[in-house]
Amino acid sequence: MLVNKTIFHRLAGVGLFVTACALGPLGTSPVARAQDIQQEKVVIAHRGASGYLPEHTLAAKALAYGMRADYIEQDVVLSKDGVPVILHDIHLDTTTDVAARFPDRKREDGRYYAIDFTLAEIKSLNVTERFKTDSGKQVYENRFPMDFGMFKVPTLEEEIKMVRGLNHSTGRDVGIYTEIKDPAFHREEGVDISAAVIAVLEKWGYNNPDSNSFVQCFDWAETKRIRNELNYQGKLVQLLGENRWGPPEGTDYDYLKSEDGITEMARVVDGIGPWLPQVITGLSENGSAVVTPTLIAAQRAQLLVHPYTLRADQLPKWAGDMDIALKAIFDDAGIDGIFTDFPDQAVQYLARNPDA
């Protein structure tokens, strides 16, 4: 998509966003870029418009589409009968009423795992805003009220059909951005989640460099396997976490964040998905973004950079509001895209600042 076309779409999208909302609820281093051409800046709806509706519901995805997000994210786990379903976690107990409906189905650790439930059983659950299992209180108290939960867990194929259907009816080309969740866990359970997900994506044509889609994973060994063993030819992104979070076996995030790690990743993937503090650490005295060596190395390697997660109700300490954060991300750091729970705000920022 050409930059000028993108700007036109964003400006037109502000009006469509208003219509959509009316229809329903809603070390310091300088930036060094290797690219010689201006990159399109993209907005990725993190679990949908999850700042307004419960994450990973079709309602949240439809709202994100109406808000003019460029990509809509799908986190994927497998059901007991091997169906890829959309959940952020391998567990069901932080976003559904599984504990009330199936009180005897928890494992010894007290958790309810999606892999232990058939698709029909998962479909019987109600999805709510994310909540804490110990207190029952929702994580973001000012978001969609838990008591109003009336949603269901979609399958990957159902979500693809909805996005493709909306693309057909609107003439747009919104992409999908699929994360393969915890492949090592699934392998221990005797199933190959990556093969199952890739099969669905290939069925729908998301299997080549030109398809409007990304596949992402935190597990570096699995990312390499997806490319080299499963021979996936679509766009791949390596997600970056912190070693203190407990990375997948064989994944060293400290190494991957280094220049050598970036060079190695660039042989396999099209982009990286860093945690936002891994690319911007704050603002300088003049108010511009302080960027990291990881970001500079990734841009020199011509990797796309799509950090996670910008939230209007949980901003970085250095950002007083969303505009300050978005200016740092897009204008100062030259980052290619952002995962956000509030895609409307990022879309409107880029419409107001077409040269970002």
Coordinates of C-alpha atoms in Angstrom, one line a residue:
M1 CA 0.0 0.0 0.0
L2 CA 1.4 3.4 -1.0
V3 CA 1.9 6.0 1.7
N4 CA -0.4 8.5 0.1
K5 CA -3.2 5.9 -0.1
T6 CA -2.6 5.1 3.6
I7 CA -3.0 8.8 4.5
F8 CA -6.2 9.0 2.5
H9 CA -7.6 5.9 4.2
R10 CA -6.7 7.3 7.7
L11 CA -8.4 10.6 7.1
A12 CA -11.5 8.9 5.7
G13 CA -11.4 6.5 8.6
V14 CA -12.0 9.2 11.3
G15 CA -15.5 9.7 9.9
L16 CA -16.1 6.0 9.7
F17 CA -14.9 5.6 13.3
V18 CA -17.5 8.1 14.5
T19 CA -20.1 6.2 12.6
A20 CA -19.0 2.8 14.1
C21 CA -19.2 4.2 17.6
A22 CA -22.6 5.6 16.9
L23 CA -23.8 2.2 15.9
G24 CA -22.8 0.4 19.0
P25 CA -20.6 0.4 22.2
L26 CA -17.8 0.8 21.6
G27 CA 21.9 3.9 26.7
T28 CA 20.8 7.1 24.9
S29 CA 21.4 6.8 21.1
P30 CA 20.1 8.7 18.2
V31 CA 17.7 7.0 15.8
A32 CA 19.6 5.5 12.9
R33 CA 17.4 4.1 10.2
A34 CA 18.6 1.9 7.4
Q35 CA 15.5 2.3 5.2
D36 CA 15.8 4.7 2.3
I37 CA 12.0 4.9 1.7
Q38 CA 9.3 6.0 4.0
Q39 CA 7.6 3.1 5.7
E40 CA 3.8 2.8 6.1
K41 CA 2.9 3.1 9.8
V42 CA 0.4 0.5 10.9
V43 CA -2.0 0.1 13.8
I44 CA -2.4 -3.4 15.1
A45 CA -5.5 -4.0 17.2
H46 CA -4.2 -5.9 20.2
R47 CA -6.7 -8.7 20.9
G48 CA -9.2 -6.4 19.0
A49 CA -10.5 -3.2 20.4
S50 CA -9.8 -4.6 23.8
G51 CA -9.9 -1.3 25.5
Y52 CA -13.7 -1.2 24.8
L53 CA -14.9 -4.8 24.6
P54 CA -13.7 -8.1 26.0
E55 CA -10.5 -9.2 24.4
H56 CA -10.5 -11.7 21.5
T57 CA -14.3 -11.6 21.1
L58 CA -15.7 -11.2 17.6
A59 CA -17.4 -8.0 18.8
A60 CA -14.0 -6.6 19.8
K61 CA -12.6 -7.5 16.4
A62 CA -15.5 -6.0 14.5
L63 CA -15.1 -2.8 16.5
A64 CA -11.4 -2.7 15.8
Y65 CA -12.2 -3.1 12.1
G66 CA -14.7 -0.2 12.3
M67 CA -12.0 1.9 14.0
R68 CA -9.8 1.4 10.9
A69 CA -7.0 -0.8 12.4
D70 CA -4.6 -2.1 9.7
Y71 CA -4.2 -5.5 11.4
I72 CA -6.3 -7.5 13.9
E73 CA -4.5 -9.8 16.3
Q74 CA -5.4 -13.4 17.0
D75 CA -3.8 -15.4 19.9
V76 CA -4.3 -19.1 19.2
V77 CA -4.4 -22.2 21.4
L78 CA -5.9 -25.6 20.6
S79 CA -9.0 -27.3 22.0
K80 CA -9.1 -30.9 23.1
D81 CA -10.3 -31.9 19.6
G82 CA -7.5 -30.0 17.9
V83 CA -9.4 -26.9 16.8
P84 CA -7.5 -23.6 16.8
V85 CA -9.4 -21.2 19.1
I86 CA -8.8 -17.5 19.9
L87 CA -7.6 -17.0 23.5
H88 CA -4.7 -15.0 24.9
D89 CA -3.8 -17.8 27.3
I90 CA -3.6 -21.6 27.4
H91 CA -6.0 -21.2 30.3
L92 CA -9.7 -20.4 30.3
D93 CA -10.2 -19.2 33.8
T94 CA -9.3 -15.5 33.5
T95 CA -11.7 -14.6 30.8
T96 CA -14.6 -17.1 31.0
D97 CA -17.0 -18.7 33.4
V98 CA -15.4 -22.1 33.1
A99 CA -14.9 -22.5 36.9
A100 CA -18.6 -22.1 37.5
R101 CA -19.7 -24.3 34.6
F102 CA -17.1 -27.1 35.0
P103 CA -15.9 -26.9 38.6
D104 CA -14.4 -30.4 38.5
R105 CA -12.3 -30.0 35.4
K106 CA -9.4 -28.0 36.8
R107 CA -5.9 -29.5 37.0
E108 CA -3.9 -30.0 40.1
D109 CA -2.5 -26.5 39.8
G110 CA -6.1 -25.2 40.0
R111 CA -6.1 -23.9 36.5
Y112 CA -8.5 -24.8 33.6
Y113 CA -6.7 -25.5 30.4
A114 CA -8.3 -25.0 26.9
I115 CA -6.6 -28.2 25.7
D116 CA -8.8 -30.2 28.2
F117 CA -12.1 -29.0 26.7
T118 CA -13.7 -29.8 23.4
L119 CA -14.7 -27.0 21.1
A120 CA -18.4 -27.6 22.0
E121 CA -17.6 -27.2 25.7
I122 CA -15.5 -24.1 25.1
K123 CA -18.4 -22.7 23.0
S124 CA -20.7 -23.1 25.9
L125 CA -18.7 -20.7 28.0
N126 CA -19.4 -17.0 28.4
V127 CA -16.5 -14.6 27.8
T128 CA -16.1 -11.5 30.0
E129 CA -13.5 -8.8 30.6
R130 CA -10.3 -10.3 31.9
F131 CA -10.3 -10.7 35.7
K132 CA -8.1 -11.9 38.6
T133 CA -8.9 -15.4 39.6
D134 CA -8.0 -14.8 43.3
S135 CA -10.3 -11.8 43.8
G136 CA -12.7 -12.0 40.9
K137 CA -12.1 -8.4 40.1
Q138 CA -11.5 -7.3 36.5
V139 CA -8.0 -6.2 35.7
Y140 CA -9.0 -2.9 34.0
E141 CA -11.9 -1.7 36.1
N142 CA -13.0 1.0 33.7
R143 CA -13.4 -1.3 30.8
F144 CA -16.5 -3.2 29.7
P145 CA -18.2 -4.4 32.9
M146 CA -17.8 -8.1 33.7
D147 CA -21.4 -8.4 34.6
F148 CA -22.4 -7.7 31.0
G149 CA -20.4 -10.6 29.6
M150 CA -22.4 -12.1 26.7
F151 CA -19.7 -13.2 24.4
K152 CA -18.2 -16.5 23.1
V153 CA -14.8 -17.9 22.2
P154 CA -14.3 -17.8 18.4
T155 CA -12.2 -20.2 16.4
L156 CA -9.4 -19.0 14.2
E157 CA -11.4 -19.8 11.1
E158 CA -14.5 -18.0 12.3
E159 CA -12.4 -14.8 12.8
I160 CA -10.8 -15.1 9.4
K161 CA -14.2 -15.4 7.8
M162 CA -15.4 -12.3 9.6
V163 CA -12.4 -10.3 8.6
R164 CA -12.5 -11.6 5.0
G165 CA -16.3 -10.9 4.9
L166 CA -15.8 -7.3 6.1
N167 CA -13.0 -6.8 3.6
H168 CA -15.4 -8.0 0.9
S169 CA -18.3 -5.7 2.0
T170 CA -16.2 -2.6 2.6
G171 CA -13.6 -2.9 -0.1
R172 CA -10.8 -2.7 2.4
D173 CA -7.9 -5.1 3.0
V174 CA -7.4 -5.4 6.8
G175 CA -4.8 -8.0 7.7
I176 CA -4.6 -10.7 10.3
Y177 CA -1.8 -11.0 12.8
T178 CA -1.7 -14.4 14.4
E179 CA 0.3 -15.5 17.4
I180 CA 1.0 -19.2 18.1
K181 CA 0.8 -19.5 21.9
D182 CA 3.1 -21.8 23.9
P183 CA 4.0 -24.4 21.3
A184 CA 6.2 -26.2 23.8
F185 CA 3.2 -26.8 26.1
H186 CA 1.1 -28.0 23.3
R187 CA 3.9 -30.4 22.2
E188 CA 4.0 -31.8 25.7
E189 CA 0.3 -32.4 25.3
G190 CA 1.0 -34.4 22.2
V191 CA -0.2 -31.9 19.6
D192 CA 1.5 -29.6 17.1
I193 CA -0.2 -26.2 17.3
S194 CA 2.1 -24.6 14.7
A195 CA 1.1 -27.2 12.1
A196 CA -2.6 -26.8 12.9
V197 CA -2.5 -23.0 12.7
I198 CA -0.4 -22.9 9.5
A199 CA -2.9 -25.3 7.9
V200 CA -5.8 -22.9 8.6
L201 CA -3.8 -19.9 7.4
E202 CA -2.7 -21.7 4.2
K203 CA -6.3 -22.8 3.5
W204 CA -7.3 -19.1 3.4
G205 CA -4.3 -18.0 1.4
Y206 CA -2.2 -16.5 4.2
N207 CA 0.9 -18.4 3.1
N208 CA 3.1 -16.1 1.0
P209 CA 5.1 -12.9 1.4
D210 CA 2.4 -10.9 -0.3
S211 CA -0.5 -12.0 1.9
N212 CA -1.8 -9.4 4.3
S213 CA -0.8 -11.3 7.4
F214 CA 1.8 -12.0 10.0
V215 CA 2.6 -15.0 12.2
Q216 CA 4.3 -14.3 15.5
C217 CA 5.8 -16.4 18.3
F218 CA 7.8 -15.9 21.5
D219 CA 9.6 -19.2 21.0
W220 CA 12.7 -18.6 18.8
A221 CA 13.2 -22.3 18.2
E222 CA 9.6 -22.7 17.1
T223 CA 9.8 -19.6 14.9
K224 CA 12.8 -21.1 13.0
R225 CA 10.9 -24.4 12.8
I226 CA 7.9 -22.7 11.3
R227 CA 10.1 -21.2 8.6
N228 CA 12.5 -24.1 7.9
E229 CA 10.6 -27.3 8.7
L230 CA 7.0 -26.3 8.2
N231 CA 8.2 -24.2 5.2
Y232 CA 5.8 -21.3 6.0
Q233 CA 6.4 -18.6 3.4
G234 CA 4.3 -15.8 4.9
K235 CA 5.6 -12.9 7.0
L236 CA 7.1 -14.0 10.3
V237 CA 7.7 -11.9 13.4
Q238 CA 9.8 -12.9 16.4
L239 CA 8.3 -11.7 19.7
L240 CA 10.8 -10.5 22.3
G241 CA 10.2 -10.8 26.1
E242 CA 12.5 -10.6 29.1
N243 CA 14.5 -13.6 30.4
R244 CA 13.1 -12.8 33.9
W245 CA 9.7 -13.7 32.6
G246 CA 10.7 -17.3 32.1
P247 CA 11.4 -17.7 28.4
P248 CA 10.7 -20.9 26.4
E249 CA 13.5 -23.4 26.6
G250 CA 16.3 -22.5 24.2
T251 CA 15.2 -18.8 23.8
D252 CA 17.6 -16.2 25.2
Y253 CA 16.0 -12.8 24.9
D254 CA 19.1 -11.0 26.0
Y255 CA 20.9 -12.5 23.1
L256 CA 18.1 -11.8 20.6
K257 CA 18.0 -8.2 21.7
S258 CA 21.8 -7.9 20.9
E259 CA 23.2 -6.9 17.5
D260 CA 24.3 -10.5 16.9
G261 CA 20.8 -11.7 17.8
I262 CA 19.2 -9.2 15.5
T263 CA 21.5 -10.3 12.7
E264 CA 20.6 -13.9 13.3
M265 CA 16.8 -13.2 13.4
A266 CA 17.0 -11.2 10.2
R267 CA 18.0 -14.4 8.3
V268 CA 14.6 -15.9 9.3
V269 CA 12.0 -13.3 10.1
D270 CA 10.5 -10.2 8.5
G271 CA 10.2 -8.3 11.8
I272 CA 10.4 -8.3 15.6
G273 CA 7.7 -7.7 18.2
P274 CA 9.5 -6.2 21.2
W275 CA 8.1 -5.1 24.5
L276 CA 7.8 -1.3 24.2
P277 CA 10.5 -0.6 26.9
Q278 CA 12.9 -2.7 24.8
V279 CA 12.9 0.0 22.1
I280 CA 12.0 3.3 23.9
T281 CA 13.2 3.9 27.5
G282 CA 11.9 7.4 28.0
L283 CA 12.1 10.9 26.8
S284 CA 15.2 13.2 26.6
E285 CA 15.3 16.7 28.0
N286 CA 14.0 18.1 24.7
G287 CA 11.0 15.7 24.8
S288 CA 12.1 13.3 22.1
A289 CA 12.2 9.5 22.4
V290 CA 15.3 7.8 23.9
V291 CA 15.8 4.7 21.8
T292 CA 17.7 1.5 22.5
P293 CA 20.5 -0.3 20.6
T294 CA 18.0 -3.0 19.9
L295 CA 15.8 -0.7 17.9
I296 CA 18.8 0.8 16.0
A297 CA 20.1 -2.7 15.1
A298 CA 16.7 -3.9 14.0
Q299 CA 16.2 -0.8 11.8
R300 CA 19.7 -1.2 10.3
A301 CA 18.8 -4.9 9.5
Q302 CA 15.7 -3.6 7.8
L303 CA 13.4 -5.6 10.1
L304 CA 9.9 -4.3 10.7
V305 CA 9.4 -3.3 14.4
H306 CA 6.0 -3.7 15.9
P307 CA 6.2 -3.2 19.7
Y308 CA 3.5 -4.2 22.3
T309 CA 1.4 -2.9 24.0
L310 CA 0.2 0.7 24.1
R311 CA -2.8 1.2 26.4
A312 CA -4.5 4.5 27.1
D313 CA -5.3 3.3 30.6
Q314 CA -1.8 2.0 31.4
L315 CA 0.6 4.4 29.7
P316 CA 4.4 4.2 30.0
K317 CA 5.6 6.3 32.9
W318 CA 7.3 8.7 30.5
A319 CA 4.1 9.4 28.6
G320 CA 1.5 11.9 29.9
D321 CA -1.0 10.9 27.3
M322 CA -1.5 8.9 24.2
D323 CA -0.4 11.6 21.8
I324 CA 3.0 11.9 23.7
A325 CA 3.5 8.2 23.4
L326 CA 2.5 8.0 19.8
K327 CA 4.7 10.9 18.8
A328 CA 7.6 9.1 20.5
I329 CA 6.8 5.9 18.7
F330 CA 6.1 7.1 15.2
D331 CA 7.7 10.5 14.8
D332 CA 10.8 10.2 17.0
A333 CA 11.7 6.6 16.9
G334 CA 10.5 5.9 13.4
I335 CA 8.8 2.6 14.5
D336 CA 6.7 0.8 11.8
G337 CA 3.7 -0.1 13.9
I338 CA 2.2 -0.5 17.3
F339 CA 0.0 -3.0 19.1
T340 CA -2.7 -1.1 21.0
D341 CA -5.9 -1.8 23.0
F342 CA -7.1 1.5 21.7
P343 CA -6.7 1.4 17.9
D344 CA -9.0 4.4 17.4
Q345 CA -6.6 6.7 19.1
A346 CA -3.6 5.5 17.2
V347 CA -5.5 5.7 13.9
Q348 CA -6.7 9.3 14.7
Y349 CA -3.2 10.3 15.6
L350 CA -1.8 9.2 12.3
A351 CA -4.6 10.9 10.5
R352 CA -3.7 14.2 12.2
N353 CA 0.0 13.6 11.6
P354 CA 0.3 12.1 8.1
D355 CA 4.1 12.6 8.0
A356 CA 4.6 10.6 11.2

